[in-house]
mmCIF file of C-alpha atoms in Angstrom:
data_model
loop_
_atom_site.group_PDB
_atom_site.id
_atom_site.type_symbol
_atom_site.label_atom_id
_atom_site.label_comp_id
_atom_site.label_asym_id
_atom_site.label_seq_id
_atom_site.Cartn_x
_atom_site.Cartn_y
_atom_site.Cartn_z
ATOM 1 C CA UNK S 1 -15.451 10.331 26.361
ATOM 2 C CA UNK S 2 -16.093 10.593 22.687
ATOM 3 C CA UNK S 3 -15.990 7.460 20.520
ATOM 4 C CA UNK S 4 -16.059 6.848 16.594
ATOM 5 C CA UNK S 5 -16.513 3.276 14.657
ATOM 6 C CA UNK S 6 -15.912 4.032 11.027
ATOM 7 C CA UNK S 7 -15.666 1.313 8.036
ATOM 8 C CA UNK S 8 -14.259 1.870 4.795
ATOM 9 C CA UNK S 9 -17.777 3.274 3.906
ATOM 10 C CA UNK S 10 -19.067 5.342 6.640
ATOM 11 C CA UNK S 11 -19.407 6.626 9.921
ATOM 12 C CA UNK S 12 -21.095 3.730 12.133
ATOM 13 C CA UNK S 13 -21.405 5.983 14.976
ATOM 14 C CA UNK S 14 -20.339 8.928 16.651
ATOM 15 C CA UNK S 15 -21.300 10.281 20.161
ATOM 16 C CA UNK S 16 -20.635 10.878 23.548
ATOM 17 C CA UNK S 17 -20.173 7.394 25.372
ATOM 18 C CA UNK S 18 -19.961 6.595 29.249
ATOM 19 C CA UNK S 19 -18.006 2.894 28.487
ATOM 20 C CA UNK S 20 -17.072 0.686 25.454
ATOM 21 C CA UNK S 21 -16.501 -2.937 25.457
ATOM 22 C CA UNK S 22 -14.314 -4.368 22.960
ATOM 23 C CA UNK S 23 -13.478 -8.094 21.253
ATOM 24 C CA UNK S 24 -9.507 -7.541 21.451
ATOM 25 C CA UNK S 25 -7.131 -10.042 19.955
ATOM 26 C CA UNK S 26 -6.231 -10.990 23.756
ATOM 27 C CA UNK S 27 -9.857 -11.341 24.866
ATOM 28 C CA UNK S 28 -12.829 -9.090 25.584
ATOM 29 C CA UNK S 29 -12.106 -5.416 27.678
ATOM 30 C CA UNK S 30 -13.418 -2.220 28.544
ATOM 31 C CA UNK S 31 -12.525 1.381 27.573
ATOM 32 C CA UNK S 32 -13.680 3.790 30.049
ATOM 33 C CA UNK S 33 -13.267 7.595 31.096
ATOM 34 C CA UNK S 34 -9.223 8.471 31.507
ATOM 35 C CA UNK S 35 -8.186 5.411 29.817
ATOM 36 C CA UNK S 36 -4.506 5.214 29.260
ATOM 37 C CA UNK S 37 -3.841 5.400 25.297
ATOM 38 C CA UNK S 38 -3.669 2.323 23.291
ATOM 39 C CA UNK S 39 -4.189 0.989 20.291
ATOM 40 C CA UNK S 40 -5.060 -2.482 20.061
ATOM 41 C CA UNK S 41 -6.704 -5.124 17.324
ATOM 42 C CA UNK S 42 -9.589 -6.450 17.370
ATOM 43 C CA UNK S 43 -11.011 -10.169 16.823
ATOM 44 C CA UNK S 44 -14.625 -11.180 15.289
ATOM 45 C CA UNK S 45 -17.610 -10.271 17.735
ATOM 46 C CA UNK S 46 -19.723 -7.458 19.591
ATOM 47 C CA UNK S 47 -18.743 -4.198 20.703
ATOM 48 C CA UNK S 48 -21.113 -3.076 23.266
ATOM 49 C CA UNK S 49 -21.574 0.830 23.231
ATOM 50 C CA UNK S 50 -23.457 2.742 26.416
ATOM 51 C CA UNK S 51 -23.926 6.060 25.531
ATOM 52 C CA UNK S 52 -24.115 9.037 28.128
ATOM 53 C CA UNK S 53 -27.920 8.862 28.178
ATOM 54 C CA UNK S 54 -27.738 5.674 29.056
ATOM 55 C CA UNK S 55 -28.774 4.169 25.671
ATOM 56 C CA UNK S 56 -26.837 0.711 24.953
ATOM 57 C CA UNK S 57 -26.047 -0.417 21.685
ATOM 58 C CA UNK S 58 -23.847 -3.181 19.822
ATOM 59 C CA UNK S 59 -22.008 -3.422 16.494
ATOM 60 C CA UNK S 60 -21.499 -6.847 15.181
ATOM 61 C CA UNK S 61 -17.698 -6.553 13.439
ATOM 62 C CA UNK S 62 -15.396 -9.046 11.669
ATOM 63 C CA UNK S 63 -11.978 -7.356 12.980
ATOM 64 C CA UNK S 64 -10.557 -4.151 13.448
ATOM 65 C CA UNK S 65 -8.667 -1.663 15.393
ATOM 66 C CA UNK S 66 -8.863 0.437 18.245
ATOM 67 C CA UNK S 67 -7.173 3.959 19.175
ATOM 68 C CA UNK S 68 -7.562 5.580 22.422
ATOM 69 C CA UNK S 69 -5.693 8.678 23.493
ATOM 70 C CA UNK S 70 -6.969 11.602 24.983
ATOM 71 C CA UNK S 71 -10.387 10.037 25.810
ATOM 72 C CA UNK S 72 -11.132 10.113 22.244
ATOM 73 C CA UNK S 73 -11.784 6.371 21.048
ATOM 74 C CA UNK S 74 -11.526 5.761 17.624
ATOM 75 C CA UNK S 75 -12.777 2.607 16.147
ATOM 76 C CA UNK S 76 -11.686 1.024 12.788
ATOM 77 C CA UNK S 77 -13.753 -1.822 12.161
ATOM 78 C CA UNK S 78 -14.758 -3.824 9.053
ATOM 79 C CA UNK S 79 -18.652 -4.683 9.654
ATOM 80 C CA UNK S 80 -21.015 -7.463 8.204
ATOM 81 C CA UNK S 81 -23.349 -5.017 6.213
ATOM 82 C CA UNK S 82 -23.045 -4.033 3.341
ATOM 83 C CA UNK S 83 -23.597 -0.470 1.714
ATOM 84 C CA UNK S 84 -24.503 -0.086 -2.154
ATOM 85 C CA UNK S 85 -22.366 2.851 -3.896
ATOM 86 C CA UNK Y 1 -28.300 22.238 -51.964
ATOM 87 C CA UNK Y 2 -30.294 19.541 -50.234
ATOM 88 C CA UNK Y 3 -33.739 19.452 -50.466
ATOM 89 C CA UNK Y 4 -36.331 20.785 -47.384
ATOM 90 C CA UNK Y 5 -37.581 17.506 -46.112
ATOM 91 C CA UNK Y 6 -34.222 15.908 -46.278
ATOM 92 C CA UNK Y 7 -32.630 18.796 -44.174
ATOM 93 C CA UNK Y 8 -35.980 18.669 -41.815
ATOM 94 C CA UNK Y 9 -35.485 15.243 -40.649
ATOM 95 C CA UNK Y 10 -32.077 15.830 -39.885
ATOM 96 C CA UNK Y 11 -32.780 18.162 -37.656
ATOM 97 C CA UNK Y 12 -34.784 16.221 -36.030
ATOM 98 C CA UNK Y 13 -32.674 13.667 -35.379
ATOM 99 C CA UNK Y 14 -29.544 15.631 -34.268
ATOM 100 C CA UNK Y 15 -32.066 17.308 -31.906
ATOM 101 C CA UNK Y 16 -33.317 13.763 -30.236
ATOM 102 C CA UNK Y 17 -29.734 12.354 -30.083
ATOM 103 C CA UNK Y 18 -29.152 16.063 -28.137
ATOM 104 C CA UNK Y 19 -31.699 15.309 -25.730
ATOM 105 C CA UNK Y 20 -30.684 11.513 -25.213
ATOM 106 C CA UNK Y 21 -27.245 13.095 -24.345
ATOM 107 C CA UNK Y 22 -27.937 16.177 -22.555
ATOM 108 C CA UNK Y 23 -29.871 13.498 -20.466
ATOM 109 C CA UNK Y 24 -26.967 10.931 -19.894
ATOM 110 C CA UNK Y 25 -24.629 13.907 -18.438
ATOM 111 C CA UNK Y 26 -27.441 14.535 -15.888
ATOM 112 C CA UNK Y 27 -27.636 11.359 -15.316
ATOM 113 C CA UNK Y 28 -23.542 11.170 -14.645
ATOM 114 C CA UNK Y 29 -23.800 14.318 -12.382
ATOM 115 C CA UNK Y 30 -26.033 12.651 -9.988
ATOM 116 C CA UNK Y 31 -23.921 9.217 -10.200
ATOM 117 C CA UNK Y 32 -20.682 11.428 -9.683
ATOM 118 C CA UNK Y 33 -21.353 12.965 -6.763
ATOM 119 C CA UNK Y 34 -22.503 9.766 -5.185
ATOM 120 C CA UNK Y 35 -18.792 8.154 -6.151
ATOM 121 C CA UNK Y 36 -17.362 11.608 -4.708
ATOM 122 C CA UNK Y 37 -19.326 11.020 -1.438
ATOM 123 C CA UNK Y 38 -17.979 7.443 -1.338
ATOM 124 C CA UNK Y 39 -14.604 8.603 -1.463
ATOM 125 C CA UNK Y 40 -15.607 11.285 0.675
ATOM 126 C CA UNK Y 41 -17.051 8.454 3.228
ATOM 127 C CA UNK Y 42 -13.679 6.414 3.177
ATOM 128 C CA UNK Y 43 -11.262 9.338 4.118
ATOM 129 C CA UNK Y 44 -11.745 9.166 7.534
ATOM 130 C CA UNK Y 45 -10.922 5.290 7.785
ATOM 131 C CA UNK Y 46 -8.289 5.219 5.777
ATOM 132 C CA UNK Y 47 -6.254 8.289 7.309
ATOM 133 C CA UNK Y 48 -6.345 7.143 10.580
ATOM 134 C CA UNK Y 49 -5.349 3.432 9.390
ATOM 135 C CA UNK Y 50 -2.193 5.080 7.187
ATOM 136 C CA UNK Y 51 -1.541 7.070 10.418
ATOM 137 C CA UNK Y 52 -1.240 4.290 13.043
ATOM 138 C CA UNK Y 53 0.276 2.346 10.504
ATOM 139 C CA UNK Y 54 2.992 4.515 9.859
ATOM 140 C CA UNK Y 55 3.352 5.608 13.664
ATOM 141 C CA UNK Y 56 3.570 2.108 15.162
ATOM 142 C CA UNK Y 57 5.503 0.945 12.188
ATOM 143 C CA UNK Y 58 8.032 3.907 12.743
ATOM 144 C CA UNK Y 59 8.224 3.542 16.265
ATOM 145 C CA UNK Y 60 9.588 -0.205 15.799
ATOM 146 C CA UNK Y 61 13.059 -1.159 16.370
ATOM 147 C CA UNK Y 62 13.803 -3.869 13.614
ATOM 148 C CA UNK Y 63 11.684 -4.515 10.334
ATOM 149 C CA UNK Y 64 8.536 -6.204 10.644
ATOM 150 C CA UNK Y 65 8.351 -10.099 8.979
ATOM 151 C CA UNK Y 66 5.819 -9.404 6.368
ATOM 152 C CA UNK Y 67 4.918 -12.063 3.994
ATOM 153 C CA UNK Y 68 3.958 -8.336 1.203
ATOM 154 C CA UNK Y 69 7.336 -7.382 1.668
ATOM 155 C CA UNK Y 70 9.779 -6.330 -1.148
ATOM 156 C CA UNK Y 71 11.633 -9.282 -2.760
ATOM 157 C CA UNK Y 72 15.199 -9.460 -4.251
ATOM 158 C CA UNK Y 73 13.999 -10.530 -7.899
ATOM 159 C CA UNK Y 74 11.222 -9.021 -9.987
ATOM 160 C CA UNK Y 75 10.736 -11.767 -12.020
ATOM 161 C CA UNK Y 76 6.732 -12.596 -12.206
ATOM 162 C CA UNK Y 77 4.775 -8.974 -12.910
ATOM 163 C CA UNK Y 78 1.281 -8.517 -12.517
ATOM 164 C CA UNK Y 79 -1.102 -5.426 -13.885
ATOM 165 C CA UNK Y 80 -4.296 -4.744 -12.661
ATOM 166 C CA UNK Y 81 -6.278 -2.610 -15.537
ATOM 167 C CA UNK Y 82 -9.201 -1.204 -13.783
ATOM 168 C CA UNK Y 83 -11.611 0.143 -16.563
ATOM 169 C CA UNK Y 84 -15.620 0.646 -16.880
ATOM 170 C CA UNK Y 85 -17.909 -1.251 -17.597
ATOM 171 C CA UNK Y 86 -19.734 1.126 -20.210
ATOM 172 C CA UNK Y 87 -18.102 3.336 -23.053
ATOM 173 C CA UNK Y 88 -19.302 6.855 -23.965
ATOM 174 C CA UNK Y 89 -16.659 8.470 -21.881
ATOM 175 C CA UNK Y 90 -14.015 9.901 -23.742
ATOM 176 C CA UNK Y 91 -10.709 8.459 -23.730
ATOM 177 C CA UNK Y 92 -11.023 7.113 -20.178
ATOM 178 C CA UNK Y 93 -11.098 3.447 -21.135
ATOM 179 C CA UNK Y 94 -8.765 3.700 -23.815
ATOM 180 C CA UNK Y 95 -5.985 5.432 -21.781
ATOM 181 C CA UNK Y 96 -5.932 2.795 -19.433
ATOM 182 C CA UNK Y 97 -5.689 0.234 -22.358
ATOM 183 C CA UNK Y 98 -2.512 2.241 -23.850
ATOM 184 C CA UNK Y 99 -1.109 2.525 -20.730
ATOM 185 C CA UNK Y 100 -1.335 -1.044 -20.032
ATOM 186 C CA UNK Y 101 0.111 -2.137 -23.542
ATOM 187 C CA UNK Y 102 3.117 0.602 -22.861
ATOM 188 C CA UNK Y 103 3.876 -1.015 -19.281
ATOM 189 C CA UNK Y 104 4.060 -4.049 -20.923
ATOM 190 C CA UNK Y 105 6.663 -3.418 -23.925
ATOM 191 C CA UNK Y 106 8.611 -0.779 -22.488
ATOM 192 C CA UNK Y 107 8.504 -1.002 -18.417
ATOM 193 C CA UNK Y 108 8.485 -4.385 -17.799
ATOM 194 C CA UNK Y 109 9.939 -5.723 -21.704
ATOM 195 C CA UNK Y 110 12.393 -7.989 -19.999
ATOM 196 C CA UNK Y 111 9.516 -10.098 -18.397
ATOM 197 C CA UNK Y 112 7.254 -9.833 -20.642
ATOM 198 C CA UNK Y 113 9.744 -10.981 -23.369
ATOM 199 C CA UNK Y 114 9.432 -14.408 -21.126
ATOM 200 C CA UNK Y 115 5.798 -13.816 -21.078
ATOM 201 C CA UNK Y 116 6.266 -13.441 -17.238
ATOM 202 C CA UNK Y 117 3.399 -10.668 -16.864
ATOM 203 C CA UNK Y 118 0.172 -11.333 -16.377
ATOM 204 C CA UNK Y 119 -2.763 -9.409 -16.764
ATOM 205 C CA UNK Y 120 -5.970 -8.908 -14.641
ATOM 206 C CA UNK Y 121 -8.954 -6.653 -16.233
ATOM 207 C CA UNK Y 122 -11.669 -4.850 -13.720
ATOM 208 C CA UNK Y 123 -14.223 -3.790 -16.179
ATOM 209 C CA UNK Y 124 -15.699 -5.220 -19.683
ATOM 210 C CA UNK Y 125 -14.018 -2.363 -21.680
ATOM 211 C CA UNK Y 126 -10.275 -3.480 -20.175
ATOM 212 C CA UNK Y 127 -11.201 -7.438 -21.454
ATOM 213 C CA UNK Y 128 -12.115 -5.603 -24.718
ATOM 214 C CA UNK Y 129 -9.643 -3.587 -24.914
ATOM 215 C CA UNK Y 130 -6.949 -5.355 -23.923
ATOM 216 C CA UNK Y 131 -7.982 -8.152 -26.308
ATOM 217 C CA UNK Y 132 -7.953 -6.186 -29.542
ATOM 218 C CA UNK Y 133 -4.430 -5.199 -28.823
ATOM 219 C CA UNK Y 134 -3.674 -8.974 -28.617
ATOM 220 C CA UNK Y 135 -2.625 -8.731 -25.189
ATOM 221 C CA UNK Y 136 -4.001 -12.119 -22.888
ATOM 222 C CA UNK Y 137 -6.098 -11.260 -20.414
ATOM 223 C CA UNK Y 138 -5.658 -14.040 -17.287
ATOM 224 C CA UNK Y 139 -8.601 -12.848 -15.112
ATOM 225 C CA UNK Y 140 -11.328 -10.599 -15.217
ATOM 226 C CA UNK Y 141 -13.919 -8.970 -12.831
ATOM 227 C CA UNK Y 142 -16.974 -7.362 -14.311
ATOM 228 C CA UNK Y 143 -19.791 -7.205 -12.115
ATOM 229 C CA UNK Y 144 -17.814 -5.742 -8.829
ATOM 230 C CA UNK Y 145 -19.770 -2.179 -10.098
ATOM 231 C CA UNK Y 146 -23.153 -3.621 -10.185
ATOM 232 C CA UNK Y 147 -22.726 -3.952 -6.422
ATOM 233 C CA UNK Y 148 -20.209 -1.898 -5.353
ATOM 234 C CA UNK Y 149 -18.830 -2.980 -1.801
ATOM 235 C CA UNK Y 150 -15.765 -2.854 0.422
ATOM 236 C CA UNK Y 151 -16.436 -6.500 0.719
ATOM 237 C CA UNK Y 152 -16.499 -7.370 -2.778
ATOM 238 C CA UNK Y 153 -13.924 -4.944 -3.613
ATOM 239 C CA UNK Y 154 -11.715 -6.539 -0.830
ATOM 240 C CA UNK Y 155 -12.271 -10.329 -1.647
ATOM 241 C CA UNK Y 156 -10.308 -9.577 -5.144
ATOM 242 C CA UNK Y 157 -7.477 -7.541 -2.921
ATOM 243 C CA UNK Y 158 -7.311 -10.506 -0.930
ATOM 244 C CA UNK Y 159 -7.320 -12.959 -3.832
ATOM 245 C CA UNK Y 160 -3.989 -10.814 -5.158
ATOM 246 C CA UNK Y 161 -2.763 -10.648 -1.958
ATOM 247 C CA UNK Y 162 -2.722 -14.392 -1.940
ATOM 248 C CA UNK Y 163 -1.497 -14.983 -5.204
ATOM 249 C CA UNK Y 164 1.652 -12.542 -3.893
ATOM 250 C CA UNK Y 165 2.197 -14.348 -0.721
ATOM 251 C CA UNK Y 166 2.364 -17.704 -2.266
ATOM 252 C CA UNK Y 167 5.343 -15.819 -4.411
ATOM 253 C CA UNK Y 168 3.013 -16.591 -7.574
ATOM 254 C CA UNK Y 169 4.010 -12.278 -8.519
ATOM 255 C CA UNK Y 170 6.844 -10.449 -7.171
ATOM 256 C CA UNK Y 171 5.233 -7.174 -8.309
ATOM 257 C CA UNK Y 172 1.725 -6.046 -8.733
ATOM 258 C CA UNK Y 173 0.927 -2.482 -10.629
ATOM 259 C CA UNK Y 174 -2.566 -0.873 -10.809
ATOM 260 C CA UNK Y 175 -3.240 1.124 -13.712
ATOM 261 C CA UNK Y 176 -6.533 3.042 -13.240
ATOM 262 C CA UNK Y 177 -7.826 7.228 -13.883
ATOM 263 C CA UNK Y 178 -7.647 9.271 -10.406
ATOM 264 C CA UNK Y 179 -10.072 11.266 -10.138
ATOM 265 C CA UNK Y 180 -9.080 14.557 -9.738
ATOM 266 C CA UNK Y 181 -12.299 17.200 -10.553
ATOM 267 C CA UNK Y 182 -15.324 16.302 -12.472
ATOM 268 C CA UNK Y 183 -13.498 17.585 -15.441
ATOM 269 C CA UNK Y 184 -9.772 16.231 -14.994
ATOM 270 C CA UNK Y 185 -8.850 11.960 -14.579
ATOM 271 C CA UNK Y 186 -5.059 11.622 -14.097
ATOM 272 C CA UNK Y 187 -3.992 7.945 -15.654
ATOM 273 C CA UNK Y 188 -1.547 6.657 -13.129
ATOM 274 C CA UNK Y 189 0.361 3.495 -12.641
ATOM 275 C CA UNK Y 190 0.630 3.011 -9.074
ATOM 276 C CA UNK Y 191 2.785 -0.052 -7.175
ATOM 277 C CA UNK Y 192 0.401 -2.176 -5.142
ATOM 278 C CA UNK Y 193 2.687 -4.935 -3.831
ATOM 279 C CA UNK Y 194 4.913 -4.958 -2.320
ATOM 280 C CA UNK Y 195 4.202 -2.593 0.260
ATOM 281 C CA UNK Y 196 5.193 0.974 0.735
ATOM 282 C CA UNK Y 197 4.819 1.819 4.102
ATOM 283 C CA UNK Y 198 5.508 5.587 5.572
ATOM 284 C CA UNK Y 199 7.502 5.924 7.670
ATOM 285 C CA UNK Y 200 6.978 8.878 10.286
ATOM 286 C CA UNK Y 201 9.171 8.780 13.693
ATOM 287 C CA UNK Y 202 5.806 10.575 15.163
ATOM 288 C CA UNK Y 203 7.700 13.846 16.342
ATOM 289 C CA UNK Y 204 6.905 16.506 14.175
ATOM 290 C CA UNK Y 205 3.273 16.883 15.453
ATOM 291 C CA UNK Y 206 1.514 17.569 18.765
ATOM 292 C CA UNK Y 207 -0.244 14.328 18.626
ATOM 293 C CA UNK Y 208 3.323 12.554 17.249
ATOM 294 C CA UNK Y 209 4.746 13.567 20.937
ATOM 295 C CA UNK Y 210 2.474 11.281 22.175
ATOM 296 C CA UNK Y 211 2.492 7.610 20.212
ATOM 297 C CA UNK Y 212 5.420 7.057 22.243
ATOM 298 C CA UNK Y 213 3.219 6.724 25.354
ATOM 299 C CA UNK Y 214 0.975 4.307 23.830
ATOM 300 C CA UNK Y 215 0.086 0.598 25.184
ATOM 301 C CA UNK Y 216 0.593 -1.772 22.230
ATOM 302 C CA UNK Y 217 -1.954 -4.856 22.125
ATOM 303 C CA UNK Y 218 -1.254 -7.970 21.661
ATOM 304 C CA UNK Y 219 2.375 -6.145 20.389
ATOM 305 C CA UNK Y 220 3.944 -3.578 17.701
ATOM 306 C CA UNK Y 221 4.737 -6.208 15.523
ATOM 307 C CA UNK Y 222 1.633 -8.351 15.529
ATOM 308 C CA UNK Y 223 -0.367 -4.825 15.284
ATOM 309 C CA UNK Y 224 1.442 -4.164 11.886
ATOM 310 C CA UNK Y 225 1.485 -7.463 10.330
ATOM 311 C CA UNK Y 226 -2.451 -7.226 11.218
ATOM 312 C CA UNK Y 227 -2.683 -3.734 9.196
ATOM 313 C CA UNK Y 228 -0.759 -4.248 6.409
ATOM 314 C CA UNK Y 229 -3.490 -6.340 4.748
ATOM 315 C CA UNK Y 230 -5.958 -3.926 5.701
ATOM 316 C CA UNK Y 231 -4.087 -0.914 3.919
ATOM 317 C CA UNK Y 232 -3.236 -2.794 0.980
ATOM 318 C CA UNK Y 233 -7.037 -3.327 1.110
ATOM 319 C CA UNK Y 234 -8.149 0.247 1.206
ATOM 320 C CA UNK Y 235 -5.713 1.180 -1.204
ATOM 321 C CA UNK Y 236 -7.226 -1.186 -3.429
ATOM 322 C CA UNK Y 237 -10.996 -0.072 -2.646
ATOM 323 C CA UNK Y 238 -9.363 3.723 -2.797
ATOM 324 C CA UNK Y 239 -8.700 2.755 -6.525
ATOM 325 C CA UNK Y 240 -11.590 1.227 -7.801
ATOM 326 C CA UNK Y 241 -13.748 4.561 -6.050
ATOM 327 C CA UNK Y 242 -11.533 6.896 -8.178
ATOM 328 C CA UNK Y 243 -11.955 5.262 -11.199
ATOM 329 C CA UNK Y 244 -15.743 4.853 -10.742
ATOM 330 C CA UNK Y 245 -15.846 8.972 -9.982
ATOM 331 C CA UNK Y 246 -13.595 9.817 -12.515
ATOM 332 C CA UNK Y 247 -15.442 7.667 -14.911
ATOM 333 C CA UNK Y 248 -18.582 9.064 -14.320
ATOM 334 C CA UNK Y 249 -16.646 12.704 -14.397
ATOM 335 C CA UNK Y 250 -15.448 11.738 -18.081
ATOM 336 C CA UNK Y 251 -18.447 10.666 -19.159
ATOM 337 C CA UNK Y 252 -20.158 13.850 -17.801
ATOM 338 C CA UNK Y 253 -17.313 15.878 -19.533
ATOM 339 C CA UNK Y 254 -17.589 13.706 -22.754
ATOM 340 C CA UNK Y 255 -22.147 13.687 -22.754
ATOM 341 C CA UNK Y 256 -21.088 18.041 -21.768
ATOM 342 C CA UNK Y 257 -19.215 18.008 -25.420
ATOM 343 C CA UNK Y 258 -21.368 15.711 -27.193
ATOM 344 C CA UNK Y 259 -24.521 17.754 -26.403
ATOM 345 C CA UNK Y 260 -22.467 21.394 -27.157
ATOM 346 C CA UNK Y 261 -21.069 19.724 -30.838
ATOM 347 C CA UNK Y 262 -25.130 18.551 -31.801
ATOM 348 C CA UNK Y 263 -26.245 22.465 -30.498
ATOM 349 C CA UNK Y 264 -23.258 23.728 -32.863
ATOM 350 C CA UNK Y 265 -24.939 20.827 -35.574
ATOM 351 C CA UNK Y 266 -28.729 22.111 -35.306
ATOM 352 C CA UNK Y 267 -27.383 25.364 -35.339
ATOM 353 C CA UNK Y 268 -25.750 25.078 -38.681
ATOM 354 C CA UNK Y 269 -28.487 22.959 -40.223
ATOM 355 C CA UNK Y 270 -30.923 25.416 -39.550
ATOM 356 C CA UNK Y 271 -28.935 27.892 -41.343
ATOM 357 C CA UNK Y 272 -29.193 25.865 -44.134
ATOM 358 C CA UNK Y 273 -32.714 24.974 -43.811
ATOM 359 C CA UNK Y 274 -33.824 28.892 -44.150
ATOM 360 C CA UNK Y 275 -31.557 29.155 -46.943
ATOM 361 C CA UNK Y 276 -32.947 26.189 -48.858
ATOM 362 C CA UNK Y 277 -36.503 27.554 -48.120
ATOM 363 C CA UNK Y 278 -35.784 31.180 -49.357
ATOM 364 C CA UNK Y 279 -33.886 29.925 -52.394
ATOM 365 C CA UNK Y 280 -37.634 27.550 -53.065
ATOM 366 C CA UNK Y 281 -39.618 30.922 -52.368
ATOM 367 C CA UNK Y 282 -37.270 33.255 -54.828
ATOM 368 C CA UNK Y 283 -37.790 30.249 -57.698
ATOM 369 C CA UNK Y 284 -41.352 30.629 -57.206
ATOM 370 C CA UNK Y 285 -41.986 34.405 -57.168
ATOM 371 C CA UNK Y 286 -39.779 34.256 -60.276
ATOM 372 C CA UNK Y 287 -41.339 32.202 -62.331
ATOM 373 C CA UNK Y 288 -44.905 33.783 -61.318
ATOM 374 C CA UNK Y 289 -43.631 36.955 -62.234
ATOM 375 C CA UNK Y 290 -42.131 35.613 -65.524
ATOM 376 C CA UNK Y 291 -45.140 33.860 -66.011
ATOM 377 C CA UNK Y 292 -47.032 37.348 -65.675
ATOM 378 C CA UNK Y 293 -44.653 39.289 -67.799
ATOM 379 C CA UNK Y 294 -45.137 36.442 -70.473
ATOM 380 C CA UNK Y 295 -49.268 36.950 -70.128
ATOM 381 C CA UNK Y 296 -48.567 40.923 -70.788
ATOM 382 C CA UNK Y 297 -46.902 40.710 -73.867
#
């Protein structure tokens, strides 16, 4: 399943990911392969990323969204650093 | 016809105030293409938000409660002049300024008549600007560019935002320069509140066939009402990134010029130059060879 966090000023991370887990507005839950599409909001916390290789990694956010449809996740998130233009 | 030294110095002063601006467009180049991949870098996030926005919004029944919403009266206006905070760039600050001053005594006359319009300046040149045309400005923001952030950027949407909700402005206008190429900024006017939203019934495309098999979370309605302020947000950010590129476009356009006009200068003074020196060589050989013709006889 392929999976993209973007902010407003770049591309957090894109890859080839086994499972997401994700702060929605109605509590914490898991995307996975064949999910049914959705799109969903998202509350202040971690998303926990586990990549095909087996490599786990989390992105603190403040809110966002979340599109899944065709096991392609897309994930529109505002995060806590900052980037200098 | 000047003298040598006189037209010597000259030269050499067009010549440094050539290199100082042949110097400042490179200087733009390398800033402009940083601004273009900022814009570049935001694309992504805000398409997708517009699209969900407008598919779950168009797939809803009724209109969505939205405190951004479009009200009945337009009594209290506000205009957001987003400007640079350096000059040397052409008309680009300038054009804003007159296009602020016009929106205020022809668009919106009847409010501002009852001094009903306010005015918020992004950059030091607006504040100046605006001020020697004796228009009040209420609140200014000139350091966002020294750090430019989505979150910075996005606390002064909010601030707006929040000044709208509260029902302090029934109407908020940007006027900034969209960039367009390095060489072109279109001045636009563009309505930020209330919101416009698209409306697409998600048909027309392959992917449109399928929003209507979509799970909504927590529901259609609370998804929108959480976007709205998000869009209104990047449209905001969108704005201030097009000025910054299209002001660093201008100024690379105006330092392009500027550095073409002191060529066409040097060029002309060196003309000159020559001319003054062969004029001070034919004087001499003259008056040796008068002076020779006068030992002769």
């Amino acid at each position: 399943m392929y999976l993209e966090i973007i902010t407003p000023e770049k591309l957090l991370f894109e890859g080839d990911i086994t499972i997401i887990k994700l702060p929605g507005t109605l509590g914490y839950f898991e995307i996975m392969q064949n999910h049914e599409s959705i799109i969903s909001t998202l509350m202040q916390g971690k998303i926990k990323v586990k990549e095909t290789n087996g490599i786990i990694t989390y992105f603190e956010i403040k809110g966002g969204l979340v599109e899944v449809s065709n096991n392609e996740v897309k994930v529109l998130v505002e995060s806590e650093d900052h980037t200098n233009i | 016809m000047a003298n040598l030294k006189d037209i010597r110095t000259r030269i050499a002063s067009v010549k440094s105030t050539q290199q100082v601006t042949s110097a400042m467009k490179m200087v733009s180049a390398a800033k402009l293409r940083k601004a273009q991949d900022a814009i570049i870098q935001m694309r992504p996030y805000a398409d997708k938000l517009n699209e969900i926005l407008s598919n779950v919004s168009g797939n809803l029944d009724s209109d969505v409660e939205n405190k951004y919403a479009e009200r009945k009266n337009k009594d209290r206006i506000l205009i957001i002049a987003i400007t640079s905070n350096r000059g040397l760039c052409g008309g680009f600050n300038s054009n804003v300024v007159r296009r602020t001053s016009e929106l205020l005594s022809v668009t919106f006359k009847e409010q501002s008549k009852k001094s009903k319009v306010d005015v918020i300046a992004i950059g030091k040149k607006a504040v100046d600007g605006l001020k020697s045309k004796g228009i009040i400005v209420t609140n200014s923001y000139l350091d966002i560019y020294e750090k430019l952030s989505f979150a910075s950027v996005s606390e002064i949407a909010q601030s707006v935002m929040d000044s709208y909700a509260q029902g302090t402005y029934d109407h908020v206008e940007l006027v900034y320069n969209q960039f367009k190429n390095a060489a072109v900024q279109n001045l636009v006017n563009e309505q930020f509140l209330p919101v416009k939203i698209n409306r697409t019934n998600g048909v027309k495309s392959r992917k449109g066939k399928m929003q209507s098999s979509y799970l909504f979370e927590p529901s259609k309605q609370e998804i929108v009402v959480n976007i709205i302020p998000q869009s209104l947000k990047i449209q905001f950010f969108k704005a201030i990134l097009d000025s910054v590129a299209a002001e660093h476009g201008a100024r690379m356009t105006a330092m392009h010029k500027a550095t073409d006009n002191a060529f066409e200068l040097i060029r002309e003074l060196k003309l000159n130059y020559n001319k003054a020196r062969q004029a001070s060589i034919t004087n001499e050989i003259l008056e040796i060879v008068s002076g020779a013709n006068a030992m002769k006889s």
